[in-house]
XYZ file of C-alpha atoms in Angstrom:
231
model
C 0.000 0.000 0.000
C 0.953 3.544 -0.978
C 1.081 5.806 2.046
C 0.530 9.256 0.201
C -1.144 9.679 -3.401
C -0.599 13.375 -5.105
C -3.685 14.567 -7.446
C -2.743 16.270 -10.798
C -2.478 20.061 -10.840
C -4.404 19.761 -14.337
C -8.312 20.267 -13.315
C -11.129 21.099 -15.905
C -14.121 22.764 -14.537
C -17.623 22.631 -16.453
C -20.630 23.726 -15.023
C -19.194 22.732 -11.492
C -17.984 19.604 -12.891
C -14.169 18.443 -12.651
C -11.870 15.957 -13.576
C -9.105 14.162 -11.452
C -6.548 12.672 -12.520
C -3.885 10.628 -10.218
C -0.097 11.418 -11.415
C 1.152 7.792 -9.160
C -0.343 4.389 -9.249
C -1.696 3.517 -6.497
C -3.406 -0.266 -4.991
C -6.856 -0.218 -3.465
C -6.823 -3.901 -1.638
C -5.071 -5.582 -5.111
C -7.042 -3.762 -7.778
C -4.513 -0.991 -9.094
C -6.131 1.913 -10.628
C -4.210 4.446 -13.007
C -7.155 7.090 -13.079
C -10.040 8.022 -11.184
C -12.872 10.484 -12.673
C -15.243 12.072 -9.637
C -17.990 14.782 -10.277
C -18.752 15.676 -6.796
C -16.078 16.559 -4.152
C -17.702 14.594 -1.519
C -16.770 11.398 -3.162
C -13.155 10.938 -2.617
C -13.808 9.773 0.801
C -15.201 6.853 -1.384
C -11.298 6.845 -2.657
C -10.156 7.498 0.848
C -12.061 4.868 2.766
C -10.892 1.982 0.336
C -7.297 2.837 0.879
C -5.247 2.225 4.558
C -5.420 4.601 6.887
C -2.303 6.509 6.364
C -3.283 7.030 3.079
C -3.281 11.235 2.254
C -4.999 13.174 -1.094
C -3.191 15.960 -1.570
C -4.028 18.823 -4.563
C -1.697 21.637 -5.243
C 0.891 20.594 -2.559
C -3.010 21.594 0.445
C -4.036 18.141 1.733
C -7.739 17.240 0.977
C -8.433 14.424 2.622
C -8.721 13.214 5.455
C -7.576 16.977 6.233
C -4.979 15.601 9.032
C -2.453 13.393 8.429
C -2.413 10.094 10.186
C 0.229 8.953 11.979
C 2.255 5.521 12.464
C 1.493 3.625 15.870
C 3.221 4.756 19.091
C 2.988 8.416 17.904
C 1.055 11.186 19.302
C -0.333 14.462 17.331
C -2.402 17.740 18.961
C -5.733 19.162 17.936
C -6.655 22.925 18.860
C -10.117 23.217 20.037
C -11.902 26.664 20.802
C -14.643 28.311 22.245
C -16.462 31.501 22.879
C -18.636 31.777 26.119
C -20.838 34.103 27.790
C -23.116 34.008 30.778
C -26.273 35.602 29.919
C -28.034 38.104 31.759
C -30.616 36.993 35.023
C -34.125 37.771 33.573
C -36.964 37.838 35.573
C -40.407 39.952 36.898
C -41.407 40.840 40.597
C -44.745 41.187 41.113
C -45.653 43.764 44.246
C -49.249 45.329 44.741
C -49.919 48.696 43.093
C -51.507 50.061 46.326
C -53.069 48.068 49.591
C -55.742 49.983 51.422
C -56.262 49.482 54.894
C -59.949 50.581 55.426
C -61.710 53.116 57.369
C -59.916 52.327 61.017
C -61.583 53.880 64.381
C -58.898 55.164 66.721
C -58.807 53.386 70.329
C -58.226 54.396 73.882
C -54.553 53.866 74.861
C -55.190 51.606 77.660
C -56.307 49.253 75.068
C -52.380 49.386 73.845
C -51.390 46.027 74.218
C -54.652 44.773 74.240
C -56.183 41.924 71.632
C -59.450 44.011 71.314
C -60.876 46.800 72.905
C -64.635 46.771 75.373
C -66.643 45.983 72.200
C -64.049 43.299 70.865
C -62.610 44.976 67.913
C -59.176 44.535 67.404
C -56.545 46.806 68.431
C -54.037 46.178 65.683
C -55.497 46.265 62.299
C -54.146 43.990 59.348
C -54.081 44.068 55.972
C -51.718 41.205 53.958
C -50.219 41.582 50.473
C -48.171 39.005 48.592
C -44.929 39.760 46.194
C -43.947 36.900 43.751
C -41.117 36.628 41.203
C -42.297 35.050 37.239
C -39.376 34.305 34.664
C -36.661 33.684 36.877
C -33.779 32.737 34.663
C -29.962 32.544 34.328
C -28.468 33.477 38.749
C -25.478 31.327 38.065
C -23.353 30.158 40.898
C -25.468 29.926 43.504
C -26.752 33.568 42.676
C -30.283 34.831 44.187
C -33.239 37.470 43.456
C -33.401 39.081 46.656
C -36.248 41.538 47.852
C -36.237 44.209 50.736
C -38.662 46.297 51.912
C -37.550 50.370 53.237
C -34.319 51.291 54.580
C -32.729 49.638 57.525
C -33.808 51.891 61.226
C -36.361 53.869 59.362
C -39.948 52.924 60.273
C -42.809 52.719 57.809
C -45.164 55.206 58.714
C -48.508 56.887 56.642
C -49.168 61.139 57.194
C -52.766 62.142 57.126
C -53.450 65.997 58.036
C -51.300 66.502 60.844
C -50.231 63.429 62.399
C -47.840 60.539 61.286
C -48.892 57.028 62.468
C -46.136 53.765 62.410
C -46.801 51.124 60.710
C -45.320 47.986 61.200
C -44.483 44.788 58.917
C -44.612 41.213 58.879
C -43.527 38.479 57.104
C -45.463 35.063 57.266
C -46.675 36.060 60.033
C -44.044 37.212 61.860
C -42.567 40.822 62.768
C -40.461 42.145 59.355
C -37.724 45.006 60.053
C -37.218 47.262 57.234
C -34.323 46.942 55.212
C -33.444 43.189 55.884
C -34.522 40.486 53.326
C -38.282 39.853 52.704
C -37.631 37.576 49.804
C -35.616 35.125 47.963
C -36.040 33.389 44.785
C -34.024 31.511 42.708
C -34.460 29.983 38.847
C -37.675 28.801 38.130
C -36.645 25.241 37.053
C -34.738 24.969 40.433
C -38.192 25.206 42.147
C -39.714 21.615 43.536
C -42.787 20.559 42.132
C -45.189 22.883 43.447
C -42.760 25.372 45.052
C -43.551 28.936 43.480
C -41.299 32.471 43.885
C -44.151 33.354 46.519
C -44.000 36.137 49.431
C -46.606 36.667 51.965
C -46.749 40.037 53.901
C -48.743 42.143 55.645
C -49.025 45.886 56.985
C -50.201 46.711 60.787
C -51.864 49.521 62.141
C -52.646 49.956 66.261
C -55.723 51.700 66.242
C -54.421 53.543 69.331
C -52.065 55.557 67.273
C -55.141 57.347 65.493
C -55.190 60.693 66.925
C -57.135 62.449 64.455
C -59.984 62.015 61.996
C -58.002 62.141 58.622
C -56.969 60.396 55.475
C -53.294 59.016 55.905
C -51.353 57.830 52.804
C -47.330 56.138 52.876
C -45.300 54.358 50.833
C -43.365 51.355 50.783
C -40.613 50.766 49.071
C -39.203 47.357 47.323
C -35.952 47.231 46.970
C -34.894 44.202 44.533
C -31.166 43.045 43.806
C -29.849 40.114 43.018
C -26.672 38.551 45.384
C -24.741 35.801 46.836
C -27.392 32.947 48.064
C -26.901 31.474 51.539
């Protein structure tokens, strides 16, 4: 067996058509061939595959097949590989309440303070729950999370009617929520559990013993969403 094969330099093109011609003999399993006429390019790996494996086409000096040259047993050769990477963006939507309204509230004697309800059983602190949930969650690599806060650390939440200010306070599932810290924390939606969801239940409080005055009081709160290191 021949262990390299050189095609002619001569090559006549028609309509995408072209001849090859083989300038050295060359033995194909004991059936020696002198020319060999292809029309499409693909087909000398027809020529190729018949042949050993150390067997190179070369045209115009620029091997054609099998494009690296194979090499005797007990030899090694290197390949370059590449790649280009990116991490994409995080996408995702948070869902908060446009408003919440707390309803008309009576005010309450301040003995009734830190009272469950007052003589004719209402209740003293006055409730009114909202719920924040993340949609879309994609692409927090490394452990990364969607984080929500609510205000700014050591200042209260508080709503202004005509001349007073009354506190609010904040929970979260049920429990007292301090401005500032973390309300929420979502991660990707496919790394939820069947039947998890990016949920958030809250709530805003009102002690009817800090109405002082027959107003309308408005506030804001404030959502403060970022997206850090997860625990």
């Amino acid at each position: 067996y021949m262990n390299s094969i050189t095609v002619s330099n001569t090559i006549v093109d028609t309509q995408q058509v072209s001849t090859y011609k083989f300038n050295t003999d060359y033995d194909v399993k004991g059936a020696t061939m002198d020319i060999v006429t292809r029309t499409v390019y693909s087909d000398w790996t027809d020529i190729a595959s018949a042949v050993v494996p150390t067997t190179v086409i070369k045209y115009d000096g620029k091997e054609i097949y099998p494009h690296q040259l194979l090499t005797p047993e007990n030899s090694s050769q290197d390949m370059t590989i590449k790649a280009t990477t990116k991490i994409p963006a995080p996408t995702y939507t948070v869902t908060i309440p446009a408003s919440i309204d707390i309803g008309s509230v009576s005010g309450a004697l301040e003995k009734y303070r830190n009272a469950d309800t007052d003589k004719a059983g209402e209740k003293i602190v006055v409730e009114k729950p909202f719920t924040v949930y993340a949609s879309g969650v994609e692409n927090l690599f490394d452990g990364k999370k969607l984080f929500v806060s609510i205000g700014t650390a050591d200042v209260e939440t508080t709503m202004t009617g005509s001349d007073s200010t009354i506190t609010c306070k904040l929970n979260k599932d049920g429990t007292s929520y301090t401005e500032g810290t973390e309300f929420a924390s979502f991660v990707n939606d496919l790394d939820l559990a069947v039947g998890e969801q990016n949920i958030q239940k809250g709530s805003v409080l009102v002690n009817r013993c800090d109405i002082k005055t027959t107003a309308d009081y408005t506030g804001t709160l404030t959502f403060n969403i970022e997206i850090k290191e997860g625990n």
